[in-house]
Short mmCIF file of C-alpha atoms in Angstrom, two decimals:
data_model
loop_
_atom_site.label_atom_id
_atom_site.label_comp_id
_atom_site.label_asym_id
_atom_site.label_seq_id
_atom_site.Cartn_x
_atom_site.Cartn_y
_atom_site.Cartn_z
CA MET A 1 68.22 -55.04 22.18
CA THR A 2 68.67 -53.81 25.72
CA GLY A 3 70.76 -55.41 28.41
CA SER A 4 71.83 -54.93 31.93
CA PRO A 5 74.15 -52.02 32.65
CA VAL A 6 77.78 -52.90 33.02
CA LEU A 7 79.35 -52.04 36.37
CA ILE A 8 83.02 -51.13 36.26
CA ASP A 9 84.70 -51.11 39.67
CA ASN A 10 88.19 -49.59 39.78
CA THR A 11 87.96 -48.46 43.40
CA PRO A 12 89.98 -50.40 45.99
CA PRO A 13 88.54 -51.25 49.40
CA ILE A 14 89.31 -48.96 52.33
CA VAL A 15 91.19 -50.88 55.03
CA THR A 16 91.19 -49.41 58.55
CA PRO A 17 93.15 -51.25 61.27
CA SER A 18 92.88 -50.62 64.99
CA ALA A 19 95.91 -49.96 67.14
CA PRO A 20 97.70 -53.26 67.82
CA ARG A 21 97.14 -54.87 71.23
CA ARG A 22 99.53 -57.26 72.94
CA THR A 23 98.19 -59.88 75.35
CA GLY A 24 101.12 -61.86 76.71
CA THR A 25 102.93 -63.08 73.61
CA ALA A 26 99.87 -62.69 71.34
CA LEU A 27 99.15 -59.71 69.10
CA GLU A 28 95.65 -58.63 68.02
CA ILE A 29 94.52 -56.12 65.42
CA ASP A 30 90.89 -55.43 64.51
CA VAL A 31 90.36 -54.49 60.87
CA ASP A 32 87.39 -52.80 59.20
CA ALA A 33 87.25 -53.08 55.42
CA GLU A 34 84.74 -51.38 53.16
CA ASP A 35 84.26 -51.16 49.41
CA ARG A 36 81.90 -48.72 47.70
CA GLY A 37 81.78 -50.53 44.35
CA SER A 38 81.33 -54.22 45.14
CA ALA A 39 81.46 -56.88 47.83
CA LEU A 40 84.70 -57.88 49.52
CA ARG A 41 86.25 -61.20 48.60
CA ARG A 42 89.21 -61.77 50.96
CA CYS A 43 91.58 -60.28 53.53
CA GLU A 44 95.15 -61.22 54.39
CA TYR A 45 98.19 -59.91 56.23
CA SER A 46 101.97 -60.18 56.08
CA VAL A 47 104.50 -59.62 58.87
CA ASP A 48 107.86 -58.12 57.85
CA ALA A 49 107.26 -58.93 54.14
CA HIS A 50 106.89 -62.68 54.73
CA SER A 51 104.11 -64.89 53.33
CA TRP A 52 100.53 -63.63 53.17
CA VAL A 53 98.22 -65.19 55.76
CA PRO A 54 94.46 -65.29 55.08
CA VAL A 55 92.05 -63.84 57.65
CA GLU A 56 88.45 -64.96 57.97
CA ALA A 57 85.70 -62.37 58.45
CA VAL A 58 84.36 -62.10 61.99
CA ASP A 59 80.94 -63.28 60.75
CA GLY A 60 82.54 -66.29 59.02
CA VAL A 61 81.92 -65.26 55.39
CA THR A 62 83.60 -62.51 53.36
CA ASP A 63 80.72 -61.54 51.10
CA SER A 64 79.55 -58.00 51.96
CA ALA A 65 80.68 -54.51 51.00
CA ARG A 66 81.69 -53.98 54.64
CA GLU A 67 83.40 -56.62 56.79
CA GLN A 68 85.26 -56.86 60.06
CA PHE A 69 88.33 -59.04 60.53
CA GLN A 70 90.41 -59.89 63.57
CA ILE A 71 94.08 -60.68 63.18
CA ARG A 72 95.46 -62.71 66.08
CA ILE A 73 99.09 -63.82 65.97
CA GLN A 74 100.35 -66.18 68.67
CA ASN A 75 103.98 -66.02 69.85
CA PHE A 76 104.54 -62.60 68.29
CA PRO A 77 108.24 -61.72 68.67
CA PRO A 78 109.35 -58.61 70.57
CA GLY A 79 110.85 -55.65 68.72
CA GLU A 80 109.62 -53.49 65.86
CA HIS A 81 107.66 -55.17 63.07
CA LEU A 82 105.68 -54.05 60.02
CA ILE A 83 102.31 -55.66 59.37
CA VAL A 84 100.68 -55.02 55.99
CA ILE A 85 96.99 -55.82 55.64
CA ARG A 86 95.22 -56.03 52.32
CA ALA A 87 91.60 -56.63 51.37
CA TYR A 88 90.32 -57.51 47.90
CA ASP A 89 86.91 -56.88 46.40
CA VAL A 90 85.21 -59.18 43.86
CA ALA A 91 86.59 -57.03 41.01
CA GLY A 92 90.16 -57.79 42.14
CA ASN A 93 90.96 -54.33 43.52
CA ALA A 94 93.21 -54.39 46.61
CA GLY A 95 93.22 -51.87 49.44
CA LEU A 96 96.22 -51.75 51.80
CA ALA A 97 96.97 -50.61 55.33
CA LYS A 98 100.21 -50.74 57.30
CA VAL A 99 100.70 -51.08 61.05
CA VAL A 100 104.02 -50.68 62.84
CA VAL A 101 104.25 -52.72 66.04
CA ARG A 102 106.84 -51.68 68.61
#
């Protein structure tokens, strides 16, 4: 009896953020995420280790091996802050990136 090959994906997505941009009190970061083993499932960010906030893919659906995301935070406070961005693939692997905003 033959079956389909089993795909094992232990490789996390690669998350690549742009340099942060301030526009007035808003902050924007463009994020490219790519996974070589499977499609991406979701992306989210956290500011200064607070709650994770989901980010929708630019094309509206997170379903490809490569996606673009745009983080836009209104009323971003002045000072230094750490933003952590993580993307998950369908196998549950998480890739992380960190951005320091000054």
